[in-house]
Amino acid sequence: MDLDSYIRALPKAELHLHIEGSLEPEMMFALAQRNGVTLPWDSIEATRAAYDFSDLQSFLDLYYAGAAALIHEQDFHDLAMAYFTRAHADGVVHAELFFDPQTHTERGVAFETVLDGLERACNTAQLRFGISSRLIMCFLRHLSEDAGFDTLEQAQPYLGRIHGVGLDSSEKGHPPSKFMRLFARCRELGLHVVAHAGEEGPPAYIVEALDLLKVERIDHGVRAAEDPALVERLARERIALTVCPLSNVKLCVFDRLQDHNLKQLLDAGIKVTINSDDPAYFGGYIGQNYVETAAALQLSRAELKRIARNSLEASFVSDAERAPWLMRLDTMADD
Ligand code: ADE
Ligand code: ZN
């Protein structure tokens, strides 16, 4: 089996995927037309050409502009179905989808509209592809903690349909400590908790996310490598990092994929996973992230299998749900 086929055959979980970041320009334009929304670009080609980012903020400005095309329940459904179709082709057996309610409710789209559309797609993906999924609601960290509490209140009637919360958007200047009370409340409500940390922000933000927000996984976390004691801690406490290699290169966290520290973190014993973040903006879905990272860092099949195993182990499913995927993974050769 060639490496490409091997990677796609690995049963894997995607744990870091912003559903709004899977909005391809073709769908963005079709939805904008259907909904009478004016986009800041003239054409699909001009949109793609604008995807030349210098840092996280330069991406977020475009990402929020593109999300304005999403209005109706059907739009959120179609968006998520397109993602699941791609994920299935890449061997994803389980996906934990981030969504940003504030990006939509601030534009007058009801919380329920977003949730209904995404959930309907999750149900269809289970039936059509056998992909299981969970929804993780992210708070935008450039907004206030009070705005986060308002969002949690809007989510209250639907918490049985939301598995966890996350923290995303502009990292620098918005440390995890800003959201300590909000995350404590979410934990009290029985929600799983994760946070973006150490993407652009310093290793101290990862420490804060662990100590103050008590997160179960760190999204990105690549800047942990600057703090040897933290690397040792992440390995010892088996904290998974949801690393997104193509995203990191597109947002200039690393100059080239060959410079990425994923293998260094893996070698240090950290539970590293590979994910796509915002695949429509960063040039590849999860399979492409595995393939290009394997080539750039010369990852062996055993290492790729380890990374897929990490993703299944770090997912928020029960052991009973996980067991058949691990059994399937174990049948795959790694030499
Ligand atoms: N929202 C969508 N993608 C993001 C990323 N990579 N970092 C922070 N917030 C995001
Ligand atoms: Zn992200």
GROMACS .gro file of C-alpha atoms and ligand atoms in nm:
model
  346
    1MET     CA    1   0.000   0.000   0.000
    2ASP     CA    2   0.144   0.344  -0.086
    3LEU     CA    3   0.175   0.601   0.192
    4ASP     CA    4  -0.119   0.807   0.073
    5SER     CA    5  -0.354   0.507   0.082
    6TYR     CA    6  -0.207   0.392   0.413
    7ILE     CA    7  -0.278   0.732   0.572
    8ARG     CA    8  -0.634   0.742   0.442
    9ALA     CA    9  -0.695   0.387   0.565
   10LEU     CA   10  -0.589   0.470   0.923
   11PRO     CA   11  -0.904   0.504   1.137
   12LYS     CA   12  -0.864   0.848   1.288
   13ALA     CA   13  -1.048   1.119   1.479
   14GLU     CA   14  -1.045   1.485   1.389
   15LEU     CA   15  -1.037   1.688   1.710
   16HIS     CA   16  -0.959   2.038   1.584
   17LEU     CA   17  -1.188   2.153   1.306
   18HIS     CA   18  -1.375   2.481   1.299
   19ILE     CA   19  -1.681   2.405   1.090
   20GLU     CA   20  -1.693   2.767   0.969
   21GLY     CA   21  -1.336   2.714   0.849
   22SER     CA   22  -1.452   2.440   0.612
   23LEU     CA   23  -1.655   2.691   0.407
   24GLU     CA   24  -1.504   2.662   0.058
   25PRO     CA   25  -1.527   2.974  -0.161
   26GLU     CA   26  -1.762   2.792  -0.403
   27MET     CA   27  -2.015   2.729  -0.126
   28MET     CA   28  -1.954   3.075   0.021
   29PHE     CA   29  -2.056   3.235  -0.309
   30ALA     CA   30  -2.352   3.002  -0.364
   31LEU     CA   31  -2.484   3.076  -0.013
   32ALA     CA   32  -2.420   3.451  -0.045
   33GLN     CA   33  -2.623   3.454  -0.366
   34ARG     CA   34  -2.902   3.239  -0.215
   35ASN     CA   35  -2.914   3.467   0.092
   36GLY     CA   36  -2.862   3.807  -0.071
   37VAL     CA   37  -2.539   3.866   0.124
   38THR     CA   38  -2.265   4.084  -0.027
   39LEU     CA   39  -1.914   3.946   0.018
   40PRO     CA   40  -1.600   4.161   0.016
   41TRP     CA   41  -1.467   3.974  -0.291
   42ASP     CA   42  -1.583   3.982  -0.657
   43SER     CA   43  -1.525   3.619  -0.745
   44ILE     CA   44  -1.432   3.274  -0.617
   45GLU     CA   45  -1.084   3.321  -0.765
   46ALA     CA   46  -1.037   3.659  -0.596
   47THR     CA   47  -1.144   3.502  -0.266
   48ARG     CA   48  -0.885   3.225  -0.293
   49ALA     CA   49  -0.622   3.479  -0.397
   50ALA     CA   50  -0.691   3.675  -0.077
   51TYR     CA   51  -0.593   3.372   0.135
   52ASP     CA   52  -0.238   3.492   0.188
   53PHE     CA   53  -0.201   3.541   0.559
   54SER     CA   54   0.071   3.703   0.769
   55ASP     CA   55  -0.057   3.593   1.110
   56LEU     CA   56  -0.367   3.466   1.294
   57GLN     CA   57  -0.549   3.801   1.289
   58SER     CA   58  -0.508   3.848   0.913
   59PHE     CA   59  -0.683   3.511   0.870
   60LEU     CA   60  -0.955   3.575   1.127
   61ASP     CA   61  -1.060   3.899   0.952
   62LEU     CA   62  -1.138   3.700   0.634
   63TYR     CA   63  -1.283   3.402   0.818
   64TYR     CA   64  -1.543   3.617   0.997
   65ALA     CA   65  -1.625   3.797   0.668
   66GLY     CA   66  -1.684   3.463   0.491
   67ALA     CA   67  -1.903   3.331   0.773
   68ALA     CA   68  -2.152   3.611   0.699
   69ALA     CA   69  -2.286   3.399   0.409
   70LEU     CA   70  -2.427   3.147   0.661
   71ILE     CA   71  -2.782   3.241   0.761
   72HIS     CA   72  -3.030   2.951   0.753
   73GLU     CA   73  -3.048   2.607   0.916
   74GLN     CA   74  -2.999   2.454   0.571
   75ASP     CA   75  -2.675   2.652   0.523
   76PHE     CA   76  -2.521   2.509   0.841
   77HIS     CA   77  -2.641   2.164   0.742
   78ASP     CA   78  -2.491   2.189   0.392
   79LEU     CA   79  -2.164   2.322   0.531
   80ALA     CA   80  -2.126   2.034   0.775
   81MET     CA   81  -2.236   1.770   0.520
   82ALA     CA   82  -1.966   1.892   0.279
   83TYR     CA   83  -1.712   1.858   0.562
   84PHE     CA   84  -1.825   1.506   0.658
   85THR     CA   85  -1.805   1.393   0.295
   86ARG     CA   86  -1.440   1.507   0.278
   87ALA     CA   87  -1.361   1.366   0.622
   88HIS     CA   88  -1.505   1.026   0.530
   89ALA     CA   89  -1.281   1.012   0.222
   90ASP     CA   90  -0.984   1.074   0.456
   91GLY     CA   91  -1.067   0.786   0.692
   92VAL     CA   92  -1.215   0.995   0.973
   93VAL     CA   93  -1.432   0.773   1.195
   94HIS     CA   94  -1.507   1.039   1.455
   95ALA     CA   95  -1.507   1.420   1.446
   96GLU     CA   96  -1.539   1.678   1.724
   97LEU     CA   97  -1.655   1.993   1.551
   98PHE     CA   98  -1.593   2.342   1.683
   99PHE     CA   99  -1.852   2.606   1.610
  100ASP     CA  100  -1.849   2.976   1.700
  101PRO     CA  101  -2.203   3.073   1.807
  102GLN     CA  102  -2.108   3.437   1.871
  103THR     CA  103  -2.001   3.482   1.508
  104HIS     CA  104  -2.360   3.408   1.410
  105THR     CA  105  -2.572   3.536   1.698
  106GLU     CA  106  -2.400   3.877   1.670
  107ARG     CA  107  -2.540   3.895   1.313
  108GLY     CA  108  -2.891   3.805   1.426
  109VAL     CA  109  -2.880   3.432   1.345
  110ALA     CA  110  -3.049   3.235   1.624
  111PHE     CA  111  -2.839   2.994   1.831
  112GLU     CA  112  -3.093   2.722   1.757
  113THR     CA  113  -3.062   2.771   1.379
  114VAL     CA  114  -2.688   2.701   1.393
  115LEU     CA  115  -2.725   2.404   1.626
  116ASP     CA  116  -3.017   2.247   1.438
  117GLY     CA  117  -2.837   2.260   1.103
  118LEU     CA  118  -2.511   2.119   1.238
  119GLU     CA  119  -2.683   1.848   1.438
  120ARG     CA  120  -2.894   1.734   1.143
  121ALA     CA  121  -2.574   1.691   0.941
  122CYS     CA  122  -2.411   1.501   1.231
  123ASN     CA  123  -2.704   1.259   1.233
  124THR     CA  124  -2.689   1.209   0.855
  125ALA     CA  125  -2.311   1.156   0.869
  126GLN     CA  126  -2.361   0.878   1.123
  127LEU     CA  127  -2.619   0.705   0.901
  128ARG     CA  128  -2.451   0.765   0.565
  129PHE     CA  129  -2.082   0.731   0.655
  130GLY     CA  130  -2.076   0.572   1.000
  131ILE     CA  131  -1.892   0.882   1.129
  132SER     CA  132  -1.973   0.968   1.489
  133SER     CA  133  -1.940   1.327   1.602
  134ARG     CA  134  -1.968   1.575   1.887
  135LEU     CA  135  -2.023   1.950   1.888
  136ILE     CA  136  -1.794   2.181   2.085
  137MET     CA  137  -1.906   2.539   2.127
  138CYS     CA  138  -1.620   2.791   2.127
  139PHE     CA  139  -1.613   3.127   2.298
  140LEU     CA  140  -1.445   3.408   2.107
  141ARG     CA  141  -1.162   3.528   2.329
  142HIS     CA  142  -1.144   3.876   2.175
  143LEU     CA  143  -1.489   3.933   2.329
  144SER     CA  144  -1.547   3.974   2.703
  145GLU     CA  145  -1.607   3.702   2.958
  146ASP     CA  146  -1.952   3.856   3.014
  147ALA     CA  147  -2.030   3.806   2.643
  148GLY     CA  148  -1.927   3.445   2.695
  149PHE     CA  149  -2.167   3.413   2.989
  150ASP     CA  150  -2.447   3.556   2.767
  151THR     CA  151  -2.368   3.290   2.507
  152LEU     CA  152  -2.369   3.017   2.770
  153GLU     CA  153  -2.712   3.139   2.880
  154GLN     CA  154  -2.840   3.121   2.521
  155ALA     CA  155  -2.697   2.769   2.498
  156GLN     CA  156  -2.858   2.659   2.825
  157PRO     CA  157  -3.171   2.496   2.671
  158TYR     CA  158  -2.952   2.298   2.431
  159LEU     CA  159  -2.669   2.181   2.658
  160GLY     CA  160  -2.777   1.819   2.618
  161ARG     CA  161  -2.678   1.853   2.252
  162ILE     CA  162  -2.341   2.022   2.312
  163HIS     CA  163  -2.055   1.813   2.438
  164GLY     CA  164  -1.799   2.070   2.537
  165VAL     CA  165  -1.666   2.421   2.516
  166GLY     CA  166  -1.352   2.570   2.366
  167LEU     CA  167  -1.177   2.904   2.339
  168ASP     CA  168  -1.067   3.047   2.006
  169SER     CA  169  -1.005   3.366   1.802
  170SER     CA  170  -0.726   3.622   1.863
  171GLU     CA  171  -0.490   3.468   2.116
  172LYS     CA  172  -0.235   3.740   2.192
  173GLY     CA  173  -0.353   3.975   2.467
  174HIS     CA  174  -0.644   3.745   2.558
  175PRO     CA  175  -0.498   3.494   2.806
  176PRO     CA  176  -0.699   3.199   2.936
  177SER     CA  177  -0.715   3.371   3.279
  178LYS     CA  178  -0.969   3.613   3.126
  179PHE     CA  179  -1.220   3.323   3.111
  180MET     CA  180  -1.158   3.150   3.441
  181ARG     CA  181  -1.507   3.203   3.590
  182LEU     CA  182  -1.680   3.108   3.263
  183PHE     CA  183  -1.488   2.783   3.229
  184ALA     CA  184  -1.549   2.697   3.597
  185ARG     CA  185  -1.923   2.733   3.529
  186CYS     CA  186  -1.899   2.518   3.215
  187ARG     CA  187  -1.720   2.246   3.410
  188GLU     CA  188  -1.989   2.261   3.680
  189LEU     CA  189  -2.244   2.204   3.404
  190GLY     CA  190  -2.062   1.884   3.309
  191LEU     CA  191  -1.921   2.010   2.979
  192HIS     CA  192  -1.583   1.896   2.848
  193VAL     CA  193  -1.334   2.183   2.824
  194VAL     CA  194  -1.057   2.257   2.574
  195ALA     CA  195  -0.881   2.578   2.469
  196HIS     CA  196  -0.656   2.712   2.195
  197ALA     CA  197  -0.325   2.797   2.359
  198GLY     CA  198   0.034   2.832   2.246
  199GLU     CA  199  -0.051   2.883   1.878
  200GLU     CA  200   0.074   3.242   1.868
  201GLY     CA  201   0.059   3.302   2.242
  202PRO     CA  202   0.342   3.212   2.482
  203PRO     CA  203   0.386   2.880   2.668
  204ALA     CA  204   0.251   3.056   2.981
  205TYR     CA  205  -0.093   3.057   2.814
  206ILE     CA  206  -0.078   2.676   2.793
  207VAL     CA  207   0.004   2.660   3.164
  208GLU     CA  208  -0.289   2.894   3.237
  209ALA     CA  209  -0.525   2.685   3.025
  210LEU     CA  210  -0.425   2.376   3.225
  211ASP     CA  211  -0.414   2.531   3.572
  212LEU     CA  212  -0.690   2.792   3.554
  213LEU     CA  213  -0.933   2.656   3.293
  214LYS     CA  214  -0.849   2.292   3.371
  215VAL     CA  215  -0.872   2.195   3.006
  216GLU     CA  216  -0.857   1.831   2.899
  217ARG     CA  217  -0.677   1.898   2.568
  218ILE     CA  218  -0.478   2.188   2.427
  219ASP     CA  219  -0.560   2.310   2.077
  220HIS     CA  220  -0.232   2.376   1.892
  221GLY     CA  221   0.009   2.402   2.187
  222VAL     CA  222   0.315   2.402   1.961
  223ARG     CA  223   0.486   2.682   2.153
  224ALA     CA  224   0.511   2.443   2.450
  225ALA     CA  225   0.843   2.343   2.295
  226GLU     CA  226   0.994   2.668   2.430
  227ASP     CA  227   0.946   2.548   2.789
  228PRO     CA  228   1.114   2.212   2.867
  229ALA     CA  229   0.932   2.177   3.201
  230LEU     CA  230   0.599   2.219   3.023
  231VAL     CA  231   0.692   1.962   2.757
  232GLU     CA  232   0.771   1.719   3.035
  233ARG     CA  233   0.442   1.799   3.212
  234LEU     CA  234   0.229   1.754   2.897
  235ALA     CA  235   0.388   1.414   2.840
  236ARG     CA  236   0.352   1.307   3.204
  237GLU     CA  237  -0.010   1.418   3.233
  238ARG     CA  238  -0.095   1.273   2.891
  239ILE     CA  239  -0.246   1.599   2.769
  240ALA     CA  240  -0.322   1.573   2.398
  241LEU     CA  241  -0.223   1.852   2.162
  242THR     CA  242  -0.448   1.900   1.860
  243VAL     CA  243  -0.179   2.015   1.619
  244CYS     CA  244  -0.268   2.162   1.277
  245PRO     CA  245   0.049   2.163   1.066
  246LEU     CA  246  -0.078   2.325   0.743
  247SER     CA  247  -0.255   2.593   0.948
  248ASN     CA  248   0.068   2.670   1.134
  249VAL     CA  249   0.256   2.726   0.809
  250LYS     CA  250  -0.024   2.935   0.651
  251LEU     CA  251  -0.038   3.157   0.961
  252CYS     CA  252   0.343   3.186   0.975
  253VAL     CA  253   0.387   3.008   1.309
  254PHE     CA  254   0.655   2.808   1.121
  255ASP     CA  255   0.821   2.924   0.797
  256ARG     CA  256   0.803   2.584   0.630
  257LEU     CA  257   0.646   2.247   0.712
  258GLN     CA  258   1.000   2.104   0.739
  259ASP     CA  259   1.056   2.341   1.033
  260HIS     CA  260   0.747   2.220   1.223
  261ASN     CA  261   0.815   2.082   1.573
  262LEU     CA  262   0.548   1.809   1.563
  263LYS     CA  263   0.803   1.528   1.556
  264GLN     CA  264   1.002   1.686   1.837
  265LEU     CA  265   0.686   1.699   2.053
  266LEU     CA  266   0.598   1.341   1.959
  267ASP     CA  267   0.950   1.222   2.043
  268ALA     CA  268   0.918   1.394   2.382
  269GLY     CA  269   0.627   1.159   2.458
  270ILE     CA  270   0.343   1.407   2.409
  271LYS     CA  271   0.009   1.281   2.280
  272VAL     CA  272   0.024   1.466   1.948
  273THR     CA  273  -0.263   1.454   1.699
  274ILE     CA  274  -0.291   1.590   1.343
  275ASN     CA  275  -0.592   1.799   1.241
  276SER     CA  276  -0.696   2.052   0.979
  277ASP     CA  277  -0.820   2.358   1.177
  278ASP     CA  278  -0.977   2.556   0.888
  279PRO     CA  279  -0.923   2.339   0.582
  280ALA     CA  280  -1.095   2.566   0.328
  281TYR     CA  281  -0.849   2.843   0.417
  282PHE     CA  282  -0.526   2.651   0.480
  283GLY     CA  283  -0.497   2.426   0.176
  284GLY     CA  284  -0.593   2.084   0.301
  285TYR     CA  285  -0.823   1.856   0.494
  286ILE     CA  286  -0.698   1.613   0.756
  287GLY     CA  287  -0.564   1.356   0.507
  288GLN     CA  288  -0.357   1.622   0.333
  289ASN     CA  289  -0.224   1.736   0.672
  290TYR     CA  290  -0.108   1.381   0.748
  291VAL     CA  291   0.039   1.328   0.400
  292GLU     CA  292   0.232   1.656   0.380
  293THR     CA  293   0.354   1.638   0.739
  294ALA     CA  294   0.469   1.277   0.692
  295ALA     CA  295   0.669   1.384   0.386
  296ALA     CA  296   0.815   1.700   0.540
  297LEU     CA  297   0.916   1.539   0.871
  298GLN     CA  298   0.980   1.188   0.738
  299LEU     CA  299   0.733   1.029   0.976
  300SER     CA  300   0.733   0.649   0.974
  301ARG     CA  301   0.417   0.440   0.942
  302ALA     CA  302   0.455   0.348   1.310
  303GLU     CA  303   0.457   0.719   1.398
  304LEU     CA  304   0.153   0.790   1.180
  305LYS     CA  305  -0.029   0.500   1.341
  306ARG     CA  306   0.068   0.637   1.684
  307ILE     CA  307  -0.076   0.978   1.589
  308ALA     CA  308  -0.402   0.821   1.469
  309ARG     CA  309  -0.418   0.618   1.793
  310ASN     CA  310  -0.360   0.936   1.995
  311SER     CA  311  -0.655   1.099   1.821
  312LEU     CA  312  -0.887   0.810   1.908
  313GLU     CA  313  -0.762   0.797   2.267
  314ALA     CA  314  -0.797   1.175   2.314
  315SER     CA  315  -1.152   1.191   2.178
  316PHE     CA  316  -1.445   1.242   2.414
  317VAL     CA  317  -1.614   0.909   2.337
  318SER     CA  318  -1.677   0.614   2.567
  319ASP     CA  319  -1.435   0.321   2.575
  320ALA     CA  320  -1.708   0.107   2.418
  321GLU     CA  321  -1.733   0.340   2.117
  322ARG     CA  322  -1.355   0.362   2.086
  323ALA     CA  323  -1.282  -0.010   2.106
  324PRO     CA  324  -1.379  -0.113   1.749
  325TRP     CA  325  -1.172   0.171   1.598
  326LEU     CA  326  -0.867   0.072   1.802
  327MET     CA  327  -0.913  -0.291   1.696
  328ARG     CA  328  -0.924  -0.183   1.332
  329LEU     CA  329  -0.616   0.031   1.381
  330ASP     CA  330  -0.431  -0.261   1.540
  331THR     CA  331  -0.486  -0.472   1.229
  332MET     CA  332  -0.283  -0.228   1.021
  333ALA     CA  333   0.082  -0.304   0.955
  334ASP     CA  334   0.331  -0.036   1.046
  335ASP     CA  335   0.644  -0.133   0.857
  336ADE     N1  336  -1.071   3.028   1.478
  336ADE     C1  337  -1.065   2.954   1.368
  336ADE     N2  338  -0.942   2.906   1.351
  336ADE     C2  339  -0.867   2.950   1.454
  336ADE     C3  340  -0.732   2.934   1.493
  336ADE     N3  341  -0.646   2.862   1.422
  336ADE     N4  342  -0.690   2.995   1.604
  336ADE     C4  343  -0.776   3.069   1.676
  336ADE     N5  344  -0.902   3.087   1.644
  336ADE     C5  345  -0.949   3.028   1.534
  337ZN      ZN  346  -0.830   2.634   1.568
   0.00000   0.00000   0.00000
